[in-house]
């Protein structure tokens, strides 16, 4: 029997870390979907974003065997090229997968360690970091980094994992049309459909959920301005997600209090709680400045929960399928749509819920997505 290929993944944060959001789910879903096809080893940090203390309930600097993968949580002292060289020699991987573009410890240092091992297939996922809004943050530093990376020898023979045709164009823009780019849409988590008896939309009210990291790029302040303009106490917004930018969140709290908005912060959800929470709302709303994929959008549609999102995601033309709205980032456009949706009665709302289900079956739960991801790692 032929041995399964070995894949070694370097990622800055992995479960039980959760503050990084989508990139963790992206890798986790790949590993789970391809568990029968490859042996996977994950190297990650022993800390969550911004934390001084290590994650609880983990073993540091020792390989831990899970059902679908083995994982190594490293303390900061061991996040170096020498350690990575040792790991490469021990695992002898066929493929190395790098889940970031601007990571010193989990992309650049592994690349330095891999460089002379020309037999190893290296796949790099930029994870939306080449989008204009992402590059605008610490812009000069990133542009210098990109130039240094482009002119270095470390990207020779690398394979880029783009999650969409748009991201493929972004890679080619910065690294040339000759860049070896493979497109494979992210694999979405399996979120069960809402039971029909949980759907109870009443005309005159609207229950919205914002489920994302609290960070300027997710544009919560824009949404709060929409609600302030709307001035409808029957529109309720619940916010779920880790507070990544404390000063930004404090400004949001002050705005909520000053405008007496019907907005509540509900904390952080784990994956197991997600489906039952999503079922409690009428629409997911996320006016993001930019998403490479947007796992929560895909998961909401898969759960038959329609969405109201910006046009800065891969999920477009939602109105045509009656699964929600993708709108330009203009307060009056969001306000107009919310006013319409407040008036929906139960039967009219069911058309949106059914539209979300149909859209997900066509574009999210498609089996070809797993096949495309498999091609990144395995040459059949």
mmCIF file of C-alpha atoms in Angstrom:
data_model
loop_
_atom_site.group_PDB
_atom_site.id
_atom_site.type_symbol
_atom_site.label_atom_id
_atom_site.label_comp_id
_atom_site.label_asym_id
_atom_site.label_seq_id
_atom_site.Cartn_x
_atom_site.Cartn_y
_atom_site.Cartn_z
ATOM 1 C CA UNK A 1 0.000 0.000 0.000
ATOM 2 C CA UNK A 2 1.367 3.396 -1.031
ATOM 3 C CA UNK A 3 2.136 5.763 1.844
ATOM 4 C CA UNK A 4 0.090 8.923 2.018
ATOM 5 C CA UNK A 5 2.007 12.116 1.242
ATOM 6 C CA UNK A 6 3.117 14.189 4.214
ATOM 7 C CA UNK A 7 2.038 17.826 4.468
ATOM 8 C CA UNK A 8 3.688 20.193 6.949
ATOM 9 C CA UNK A 9 1.659 23.344 7.674
ATOM 10 C CA UNK A 10 3.058 26.503 9.266
ATOM 11 C CA UNK A 11 0.372 28.813 10.655
ATOM 12 C CA UNK A 12 0.647 31.646 13.204
ATOM 13 C CA UNK A 13 -2.391 30.551 15.226
ATOM 14 C CA UNK A 14 -4.484 27.406 15.380
ATOM 15 C CA UNK A 15 -7.210 26.011 17.603
ATOM 16 C CA UNK A 16 -7.794 26.479 20.498
ATOM 17 C CA UNK A 17 -6.553 29.959 19.449
ATOM 18 C CA UNK A 18 -9.504 31.747 17.871
ATOM 19 C CA UNK A 19 -8.833 35.494 17.589
ATOM 20 C CA UNK A 20 -7.454 35.213 14.038
ATOM 21 C CA UNK A 21 -10.853 34.037 12.808
ATOM 22 C CA UNK A 22 -11.141 32.872 9.191
ATOM 23 C CA UNK A 23 -7.551 31.783 8.407
ATOM 24 C CA UNK A 24 -7.700 29.236 11.228
ATOM 25 C CA UNK A 25 -10.970 27.825 9.917
ATOM 26 C CA UNK A 26 -9.593 27.778 6.376
ATOM 27 C CA UNK A 27 -6.693 25.518 7.353
ATOM 28 C CA UNK A 28 -8.770 23.396 9.729
ATOM 29 C CA UNK A 29 -11.348 22.703 7.008
ATOM 30 C CA UNK A 30 -8.639 21.724 4.504
ATOM 31 C CA UNK A 31 -7.081 19.323 7.002
ATOM 32 C CA UNK A 32 -10.409 17.723 7.876
ATOM 33 C CA UNK A 33 -11.541 17.407 4.258
ATOM 34 C CA UNK A 34 -8.259 15.798 3.117
ATOM 35 C CA UNK A 35 -7.566 13.668 6.192
ATOM 36 C CA UNK A 36 -7.930 10.425 4.190
ATOM 37 C CA UNK A 37 -5.603 11.648 1.466
ATOM 38 C CA UNK A 38 -2.565 12.940 3.373
ATOM 39 C CA UNK A 39 -0.792 12.882 6.716
ATOM 40 C CA UNK A 40 -0.789 16.383 8.130
ATOM 41 C CA UNK A 41 1.566 18.010 10.626
ATOM 42 C CA UNK A 42 0.834 21.523 11.923
ATOM 43 C CA UNK A 43 3.389 23.871 13.473
ATOM 44 C CA UNK A 44 1.900 26.873 15.248
ATOM 45 C CA UNK A 45 2.308 29.314 18.125
ATOM 46 C CA UNK A 46 1.499 28.397 21.712
ATOM 47 C CA UNK A 47 -0.168 31.826 22.094
ATOM 48 C CA UNK A 48 -3.262 33.532 20.717
ATOM 49 C CA UNK A 49 -3.010 37.000 19.123
ATOM 50 C CA UNK A 50 -1.698 39.535 21.604
ATOM 51 C CA UNK A 51 -1.614 37.100 24.544
ATOM 52 C CA UNK A 52 1.330 36.947 26.935
ATOM 53 C CA UNK A 53 0.345 33.617 28.477
ATOM 54 C CA UNK A 54 0.176 30.385 26.460
ATOM 55 C CA UNK A 55 -3.104 28.799 25.439
ATOM 56 C CA UNK A 56 -4.722 26.656 28.081
ATOM 57 C CA UNK A 57 -5.105 22.886 27.708
ATOM 58 C CA UNK A 58 -2.180 22.426 25.329
ATOM 59 C CA UNK A 59 1.233 20.797 25.613
ATOM 60 C CA UNK A 60 4.064 23.104 24.514
ATOM 61 C CA UNK A 61 6.980 22.000 22.307
ATOM 62 C CA UNK A 62 5.774 18.402 21.977
ATOM 63 C CA UNK A 63 3.932 16.789 19.094
ATOM 64 C CA UNK A 64 0.284 16.093 19.928
ATOM 65 C CA UNK A 65 -1.609 13.509 17.894
ATOM 66 C CA UNK A 66 -5.170 14.435 16.896
ATOM 67 C CA UNK A 67 -7.640 12.413 14.858
ATOM 68 C CA UNK A 68 -6.915 14.171 11.531
ATOM 69 C CA UNK A 69 -3.462 15.679 12.181
ATOM 70 C CA UNK A 70 -0.486 16.059 14.500
ATOM 71 C CA UNK A 71 0.258 19.491 15.967
ATOM 72 C CA UNK A 72 3.223 21.216 17.592
ATOM 73 C CA UNK A 73 2.655 24.358 19.693
ATOM 74 C CA UNK A 74 5.892 26.329 19.935
ATOM 75 C CA UNK A 75 6.875 28.837 22.601
ATOM 76 C CA UNK A 76 8.448 32.046 21.324
ATOM 77 C CA UNK A 77 11.980 30.819 22.002
ATOM 78 C CA UNK A 78 11.553 27.951 19.525
ATOM 79 C CA UNK A 79 10.012 29.912 16.653
ATOM 80 C CA UNK A 80 13.267 30.056 14.701
ATOM 81 C CA UNK A 81 14.780 28.676 11.517
ATOM 82 C CA UNK A 82 17.032 26.250 13.395
ATOM 83 C CA UNK A 83 14.014 24.609 15.039
ATOM 84 C CA UNK A 84 12.226 24.513 11.706
ATOM 85 C CA UNK A 85 15.226 22.868 10.090
ATOM 86 C CA UNK A 86 15.057 20.153 12.737
ATOM 87 C CA UNK A 87 11.324 19.694 12.133
ATOM 88 C CA UNK A 88 11.870 19.382 8.385
ATOM 89 C CA UNK A 89 14.546 16.742 8.919
ATOM 90 C CA UNK A 90 12.275 14.791 11.263
ATOM 91 C CA UNK A 91 9.027 14.938 9.277
ATOM 92 C CA UNK A 92 10.523 14.786 5.771
ATOM 93 C CA UNK A 93 7.426 16.400 4.233
ATOM 94 C CA UNK A 94 6.408 16.168 0.600
ATOM 95 C CA UNK A 95 4.573 19.485 0.819
ATOM 96 C CA UNK A 96 5.014 22.563 3.021
ATOM 97 C CA UNK A 97 1.979 24.859 3.260
ATOM 98 C CA UNK A 98 2.494 28.453 4.472
ATOM 99 C CA UNK A 99 -0.704 30.138 5.616
ATOM 100 C CA UNK A 100 0.336 33.773 5.512
ATOM 101 C CA UNK A 101 2.301 36.311 3.515
ATOM 102 C CA UNK A 102 3.513 38.778 6.147
ATOM 103 C CA UNK A 103 4.498 36.367 8.924
ATOM 104 C CA UNK A 104 8.129 36.470 10.027
ATOM 105 C CA UNK A 105 7.986 33.382 12.255
ATOM 106 C CA UNK A 106 5.645 31.167 10.254
ATOM 107 C CA UNK A 107 6.421 32.093 6.641
ATOM 108 C CA UNK A 108 9.817 33.786 6.266
ATOM 109 C CA UNK A 109 11.735 31.626 8.742
ATOM 110 C CA UNK A 110 10.257 28.388 7.330
ATOM 111 C CA UNK A 111 11.170 29.586 3.811
ATOM 112 C CA UNK A 112 14.747 30.125 4.966
ATOM 113 C CA UNK A 113 14.783 26.600 6.396
ATOM 114 C CA UNK A 114 13.291 25.016 3.260
ATOM 115 C CA UNK A 115 15.394 26.883 0.715
ATOM 116 C CA UNK A 116 17.935 24.186 -0.129
ATOM 117 C CA UNK A 117 15.393 21.343 -0.022
ATOM 118 C CA UNK A 118 14.402 21.693 -3.672
ATOM 119 C CA UNK A 119 12.415 18.434 -3.616
ATOM 120 C CA UNK A 120 9.808 19.896 -1.235
ATOM 121 C CA UNK A 121 6.699 21.356 -2.840
ATOM 122 C CA UNK A 122 5.954 24.732 -1.221
ATOM 123 C CA UNK A 123 2.456 26.243 -1.294
ATOM 124 C CA UNK A 124 1.844 29.767 0.012
ATOM 125 C CA UNK A 125 -1.610 31.227 0.735
ATOM 126 C CA UNK A 126 -1.655 35.069 0.899
ATOM 127 C CA UNK A 127 -5.047 34.968 2.702
ATOM 128 C CA UNK A 128 -6.267 38.306 1.391
ATOM 129 C CA UNK A 129 -3.149 40.197 2.466
ATOM 130 C CA UNK A 130 -2.666 41.598 -1.051
ATOM 131 C CA UNK A 131 -6.005 43.395 -1.040
ATOM 132 C CA UNK A 132 -5.747 47.216 -1.149
ATOM 133 C CA UNK A 133 -7.385 47.708 2.269
ATOM 134 C CA UNK A 134 -5.068 45.141 3.866
ATOM 135 C CA UNK A 135 -1.977 46.671 2.264
ATOM 136 C CA UNK A 136 -3.037 50.142 3.423
ATOM 137 C CA UNK A 137 -2.324 49.098 7.030
ATOM 138 C CA UNK A 138 1.391 49.735 7.717
ATOM 139 C CA UNK A 139 1.664 50.386 3.987
ATOM 140 C CA UNK A 140 5.335 51.401 3.669
ATOM 141 C CA UNK A 141 6.564 48.455 5.712
ATOM 142 C CA UNK A 142 4.522 46.021 3.606
ATOM 143 C CA UNK A 143 5.619 47.519 0.288
ATOM 144 C CA UNK A 144 9.284 47.196 1.308
ATOM 145 C CA UNK A 145 8.637 43.611 2.402
ATOM 146 C CA UNK A 146 6.929 42.745 -0.895
ATOM 147 C CA UNK A 147 9.780 44.229 -2.911
ATOM 148 C CA UNK A 148 12.376 42.299 -0.902
ATOM 149 C CA UNK A 149 10.376 39.082 -1.264
ATOM 150 C CA UNK A 150 9.868 39.588 -4.985
ATOM 151 C CA UNK A 151 13.577 40.120 -5.646
ATOM 152 C CA UNK A 152 14.717 37.267 -3.403
ATOM 153 C CA UNK A 153 15.383 33.682 -4.458
ATOM 154 C CA UNK A 154 13.013 32.224 -1.890
ATOM 155 C CA UNK A 155 9.881 32.357 -4.063
ATOM 156 C CA UNK A 156 11.442 30.378 -6.876
ATOM 157 C CA UNK A 157 9.233 27.383 -7.767
ATOM 158 C CA UNK A 158 6.650 28.345 -5.139
ATOM 159 C CA UNK A 159 2.956 27.609 -5.761
ATOM 160 C CA UNK A 160 0.478 30.297 -4.734
ATOM 161 C CA UNK A 161 -2.888 29.252 -3.308
ATOM 162 C CA UNK A 162 -5.447 31.854 -4.372
ATOM 163 C CA UNK A 163 -8.943 31.375 -2.998
ATOM 164 C CA UNK A 164 -10.550 33.224 -5.924
ATOM 165 C CA UNK A 165 -9.817 34.544 -9.408
ATOM 166 C CA UNK A 166 -9.600 38.026 -7.882
ATOM 167 C CA UNK A 167 -6.844 36.898 -5.518
ATOM 168 C CA UNK A 168 -5.038 35.259 -8.426
ATOM 169 C CA UNK A 169 -5.000 38.652 -10.175
ATOM 170 C CA UNK A 170 -3.652 40.261 -6.982
ATOM 171 C CA UNK A 171 -0.787 37.752 -6.798
ATOM 172 C CA UNK A 172 0.094 38.298 -10.459
ATOM 173 C CA UNK A 173 -0.020 42.069 -9.974
ATOM 174 C CA UNK A 174 2.690 41.952 -7.299
ATOM 175 C CA UNK A 175 4.705 38.889 -8.318
ATOM 176 C CA UNK A 176 4.311 38.852 -12.093
ATOM 177 C CA UNK A 177 2.139 37.073 -14.628
ATOM 178 C CA UNK A 178 4.527 34.119 -14.594
ATOM 179 C CA UNK A 179 3.676 33.356 -10.943
ATOM 180 C CA UNK A 180 2.443 29.787 -10.500
ATOM 181 C CA UNK A 181 -1.043 30.361 -9.052
ATOM 182 C CA UNK A 182 -3.636 27.674 -8.352
ATOM 183 C CA UNK A 183 -7.198 28.728 -7.543
ATOM 184 C CA UNK A 184 -9.054 26.720 -4.914
ATOM 185 C CA UNK A 185 -11.980 28.246 -3.054
ATOM 186 C CA UNK A 186 -11.843 27.895 0.721
ATOM 187 C CA UNK A 187 -13.742 24.951 2.150
ATOM 188 C CA UNK A 188 -16.617 26.122 4.312
ATOM 189 C CA UNK A 189 -17.530 24.591 7.661
ATOM 190 C CA UNK A 190 -20.506 22.251 7.671
ATOM 191 C CA UNK A 191 -23.321 24.277 9.254
ATOM 192 C CA UNK A 192 -26.716 22.520 9.434
ATOM 193 C CA UNK A 193 -29.765 24.168 7.910
ATOM 194 C CA UNK A 194 -32.130 25.983 10.220
ATOM 195 C CA UNK A 195 -35.132 23.908 11.211
ATOM 196 C CA UNK A 196 -38.189 25.504 9.657
ATOM 197 C CA UNK A 197 -39.833 25.889 13.069
ATOM 198 C CA UNK A 198 -37.054 28.244 14.215
ATOM 199 C CA UNK A 199 -37.861 30.798 11.495
ATOM 200 C CA UNK A 200 -40.202 33.426 12.927
ATOM 201 C CA UNK A 201 -39.961 36.740 11.090
ATOM 202 C CA UNK A 202 -42.468 39.406 12.085
ATOM 203 C CA UNK A 203 -43.257 42.460 9.975
ATOM 204 C CA UNK A 204 -42.113 45.640 11.714
ATOM 205 C CA UNK A 205 -38.971 44.252 13.358
ATOM 206 C CA UNK A 206 -35.573 42.961 12.276
ATOM 207 C CA UNK A 207 -32.975 40.917 14.161
ATOM 208 C CA UNK A 208 -29.447 41.369 12.823
ATOM 209 C CA UNK A 209 -26.212 39.625 13.783
ATOM 210 C CA UNK A 210 -22.701 41.007 13.256
ATOM 211 C CA UNK A 211 -20.340 38.074 13.746
ATOM 212 C CA UNK A 212 -16.677 38.920 13.210
ATOM 213 C CA UNK A 213 -13.483 40.203 14.795
ATOM 214 C CA UNK A 214 -13.828 43.708 16.229
ATOM 215 C CA UNK A 215 -11.371 45.397 13.894
ATOM 216 C CA UNK A 216 -11.579 48.489 11.639
ATOM 217 C CA UNK A 217 -11.429 46.374 8.482
ATOM 218 C CA UNK A 218 -14.710 44.685 9.464
ATOM 219 C CA UNK A 219 -16.311 48.161 9.492
ATOM 220 C CA UNK A 220 -18.550 47.910 12.556
ATOM 221 C CA UNK A 221 -18.448 51.697 12.975
ATOM 222 C CA UNK A 222 -19.998 52.087 9.507
ATOM 223 C CA UNK A 223 -22.841 49.766 10.521
ATOM 224 C CA UNK A 224 -23.424 51.730 13.719
ATOM 225 C CA UNK A 225 -23.697 54.905 11.654
ATOM 226 C CA UNK A 226 -26.303 53.198 9.458
ATOM 227 C CA UNK A 227 -28.361 52.299 12.535
ATOM 228 C CA UNK A 228 -27.998 55.816 13.919
ATOM 229 C CA UNK A 229 -29.389 57.232 10.671
ATOM 230 C CA UNK A 230 -32.174 54.653 10.652
ATOM 231 C CA UNK A 231 -33.420 55.548 14.147
ATOM 232 C CA UNK A 232 -35.657 52.482 14.385
ATOM 233 C CA UNK A 233 -35.800 50.902 17.875
ATOM 234 C CA UNK A 234 -37.304 47.746 16.341
ATOM 235 C CA UNK A 235 -34.041 46.959 14.533
ATOM 236 C CA UNK A 236 -31.900 44.922 16.916
ATOM 237 C CA UNK A 237 -28.197 44.228 16.389
ATOM 238 C CA UNK A 238 -26.228 41.656 18.364
ATOM 239 C CA UNK A 239 -22.441 41.616 18.028
ATOM 240 C CA UNK A 240 -20.354 38.450 18.400
ATOM 241 C CA UNK A 241 -16.589 38.209 18.049
ATOM 242 C CA UNK A 242 -13.236 38.768 19.750
ATOM 243 C CA UNK A 243 -12.199 42.363 20.480
ATOM 244 C CA UNK A 244 -8.999 42.661 18.473
ATOM 245 C CA UNK A 245 -8.670 46.462 18.490
ATOM 246 C CA UNK A 246 -9.517 47.760 21.966
ATOM 247 C CA UNK A 247 -9.395 51.495 21.169
ATOM 248 C CA UNK A 248 -11.614 50.975 18.118
ATOM 249 C CA UNK A 249 -14.111 49.024 20.233
ATOM 250 C CA UNK A 250 -14.158 51.733 22.909
ATOM 251 C CA UNK A 251 -15.074 54.300 20.253
ATOM 252 C CA UNK A 252 -17.872 52.007 19.053
ATOM 253 C CA UNK A 253 -19.230 51.655 22.610
ATOM 254 C CA UNK A 254 -19.291 55.421 23.043
ATOM 255 C CA UNK A 255 -21.153 55.821 19.770
ATOM 256 C CA UNK A 256 -23.719 53.167 20.768
ATOM 257 C CA UNK A 257 -24.363 54.874 24.098
ATOM 258 C CA UNK A 258 -24.493 58.385 22.656
ATOM 259 C CA UNK A 259 -27.038 57.389 19.994
ATOM 260 C CA UNK A 260 -29.073 55.057 22.252
ATOM 261 C CA UNK A 261 -28.805 52.230 19.726
ATOM 262 C CA UNK A 262 -30.462 48.862 20.237
ATOM 263 C CA UNK A 263 -27.092 47.090 20.066
ATOM 264 C CA UNK A 264 -25.668 44.407 22.371
ATOM 265 C CA UNK A 265 -22.249 42.772 22.562
ATOM 266 C CA UNK A 266 -22.622 39.026 23.157
ATOM 267 C CA UNK A 267 -18.997 37.896 23.436
ATOM 268 C CA UNK A 268 -17.102 35.179 21.570
ATOM 269 C CA UNK A 269 -18.671 32.038 20.107
ATOM 270 C CA UNK A 270 -17.007 28.688 19.728
ATOM 271 C CA UNK A 271 -17.645 26.575 16.638
ATOM 272 C CA UNK A 272 -20.110 24.285 18.416
ATOM 273 C CA UNK A 273 -22.392 27.154 19.442
ATOM 274 C CA UNK A 274 -22.472 28.823 16.060
ATOM 275 C CA UNK A 275 -25.358 27.099 14.328
ATOM 276 C CA UNK A 276 -27.915 27.599 17.102
ATOM 277 C CA UNK A 277 -26.919 31.244 17.481
ATOM 278 C CA UNK A 278 -27.199 31.955 13.743
ATOM 279 C CA UNK A 279 -30.674 30.408 13.735
ATOM 280 C CA UNK A 280 -31.929 33.121 16.091
ATOM 281 C CA UNK A 281 -31.549 35.994 13.598
ATOM 282 C CA UNK A 282 -33.150 37.266 10.407
ATOM 283 C CA UNK A 283 -29.979 38.401 8.601
ATOM 284 C CA UNK A 284 -26.221 38.383 9.052
ATOM 285 C CA UNK A 285 -24.854 41.870 8.371
ATOM 286 C CA UNK A 286 -21.182 42.537 7.593
ATOM 287 C CA UNK A 287 -20.220 45.778 5.780
ATOM 288 C CA UNK A 288 -16.590 44.684 5.574
ATOM 289 C CA UNK A 289 -13.892 46.712 3.830
ATOM 290 C CA UNK A 290 -12.443 43.521 2.382
ATOM 291 C CA UNK A 291 -12.726 39.733 2.669
ATOM 292 C CA UNK A 292 -10.617 37.104 0.995
ATOM 293 C CA UNK A 293 -13.419 34.598 1.616
ATOM 294 C CA UNK A 294 -15.593 35.443 4.611
ATOM 295 C CA UNK A 295 -16.239 32.155 6.387
ATOM 296 C CA UNK A 296 -19.102 33.527 8.441
ATOM 297 C CA UNK A 297 -20.848 34.669 5.249
ATOM 298 C CA UNK A 298 -20.525 31.209 3.716
ATOM 299 C CA UNK A 299 -21.606 29.551 6.957
ATOM 300 C CA UNK A 300 -24.653 31.812 7.281
ATOM 301 C CA UNK A 301 -25.793 31.086 3.728
ATOM 302 C CA UNK A 302 -25.250 27.357 4.326
ATOM 303 C CA UNK A 303 -27.471 27.607 7.398
ATOM 304 C CA UNK A 304 -30.156 29.279 5.184
ATOM 305 C CA UNK A 305 -29.568 32.619 6.927
ATOM 306 C CA UNK A 306 -29.563 35.400 4.296
ATOM 307 C CA UNK A 307 -26.919 38.127 4.467
ATOM 308 C CA UNK A 308 -26.425 41.866 4.020
ATOM 309 C CA UNK A 309 -22.799 42.478 3.086
ATOM 310 C CA UNK A 310 -20.561 44.921 1.225
ATOM 311 C CA UNK A 311 -19.333 44.349 -2.308
ATOM 312 C CA UNK A 312 -15.821 43.754 -0.979
ATOM 313 C CA UNK A 313 -16.146 39.960 -0.788
ATOM 314 C CA UNK A 314 -16.241 37.080 -3.307
ATOM 315 C CA UNK A 315 -19.979 36.692 -2.640
ATOM 316 C CA UNK A 316 -21.673 38.779 -5.315
ATOM 317 C CA UNK A 317 -25.022 39.186 -7.072
ATOM 318 C CA UNK A 318 -26.900 37.912 -4.038
ATOM 319 C CA UNK A 319 -30.011 39.851 -5.003
ATOM 320 C CA UNK A 320 -30.407 37.759 -8.154
ATOM 321 C CA UNK A 321 -30.661 34.565 -6.109
ATOM 322 C CA UNK A 322 -32.781 36.200 -3.384
ATOM 323 C CA UNK A 323 -30.180 35.175 -0.793
ATOM 324 C CA UNK A 324 -29.428 38.658 0.482
ATOM 325 C CA UNK A 325 -27.703 41.856 -0.600
ATOM 326 C CA UNK A 326 -24.155 42.845 -1.536
ATOM 327 C CA UNK A 327 -24.044 46.626 -1.414
ATOM 328 C CA UNK A 328 -21.625 49.493 -2.028
ATOM 329 C CA UNK A 329 -20.290 50.995 1.183
ATOM 330 C CA UNK A 330 -22.763 53.875 1.307
ATOM 331 C CA UNK A 331 -24.834 54.532 4.409
ATOM 332 C CA UNK A 332 -27.973 55.394 2.428
ATOM 333 C CA UNK A 333 -27.807 52.088 0.477
ATOM 334 C CA UNK A 334 -27.648 50.001 3.662
ATOM 335 C CA UNK A 335 -30.323 52.137 5.297
ATOM 336 C CA UNK A 336 -32.673 51.701 2.329
ATOM 337 C CA UNK A 337 -32.324 47.902 2.313
ATOM 338 C CA UNK A 338 -32.800 47.572 6.085
ATOM 339 C CA UNK A 339 -35.976 49.657 5.890
ATOM 340 C CA UNK A 340 -37.356 47.239 3.285
ATOM 341 C CA UNK A 341 -36.394 44.163 5.281
ATOM 342 C CA UNK A 342 -38.038 45.448 8.456
ATOM 343 C CA UNK A 343 -41.381 45.243 6.615
ATOM 344 C CA UNK A 344 -40.974 41.599 5.547
ATOM 345 C CA UNK A 345 -43.559 39.220 6.941
ATOM 346 C CA UNK A 346 -42.926 35.533 7.616
ATOM 347 C CA UNK A 347 -43.851 34.260 4.135
ATOM 348 C CA UNK A 348 -41.821 36.916 2.315
ATOM 349 C CA UNK A 349 -38.842 36.195 4.559
ATOM 350 C CA UNK A 350 -38.971 32.467 3.773
ATOM 351 C CA UNK A 351 -38.159 33.300 0.152
ATOM 352 C CA UNK A 352 -34.855 34.827 1.349
ATOM 353 C CA UNK A 353 -34.096 31.859 3.581
ATOM 354 C CA UNK A 354 -34.749 29.420 0.724
ATOM 355 C CA UNK A 355 -32.643 31.594 -1.580
ATOM 356 C CA UNK A 356 -29.714 31.415 0.825
ATOM 357 C CA UNK A 357 -30.005 27.637 0.941
ATOM 358 C CA UNK A 358 -30.064 27.344 -2.864
ATOM 359 C CA UNK A 359 -27.114 29.726 -3.251
ATOM 360 C CA UNK A 360 -24.997 27.745 -0.778
ATOM 361 C CA UNK A 361 -25.759 24.454 -2.513
ATOM 362 C CA UNK A 362 -24.529 25.893 -5.807
ATOM 363 C CA UNK A 363 -21.491 27.919 -4.741
ATOM 364 C CA UNK A 364 -20.409 26.751 -1.247
ATOM 365 C CA UNK A 365 -21.211 23.059 -0.798
ATOM 366 C CA UNK A 366 -19.993 22.133 -4.277
ATOM 367 C CA UNK A 367 -17.845 18.954 -4.159
ATOM 368 C CA UNK A 368 -15.471 20.338 -6.797
ATOM 369 C CA UNK A 369 -14.152 22.764 -4.173
ATOM 370 C CA UNK A 370 -12.606 19.891 -2.205
ATOM 371 C CA UNK A 371 -11.141 18.446 -5.410
ATOM 372 C CA UNK A 372 -9.511 21.793 -6.218
ATOM 373 C CA UNK A 373 -7.982 21.965 -2.735
ATOM 374 C CA UNK A 374 -6.688 18.416 -3.036
ATOM 375 C CA UNK A 375 -4.766 19.396 -6.187
ATOM 376 C CA UNK A 376 -2.756 21.880 -4.124
ATOM 377 C CA UNK A 377 -1.196 19.047 -2.155
ATOM 378 C CA UNK A 378 -1.489 15.877 -4.212
ATOM 379 C CA UNK A 379 -0.589 15.236 -7.848
ATOM 380 C CA UNK A 380 -2.908 12.497 -9.034
#
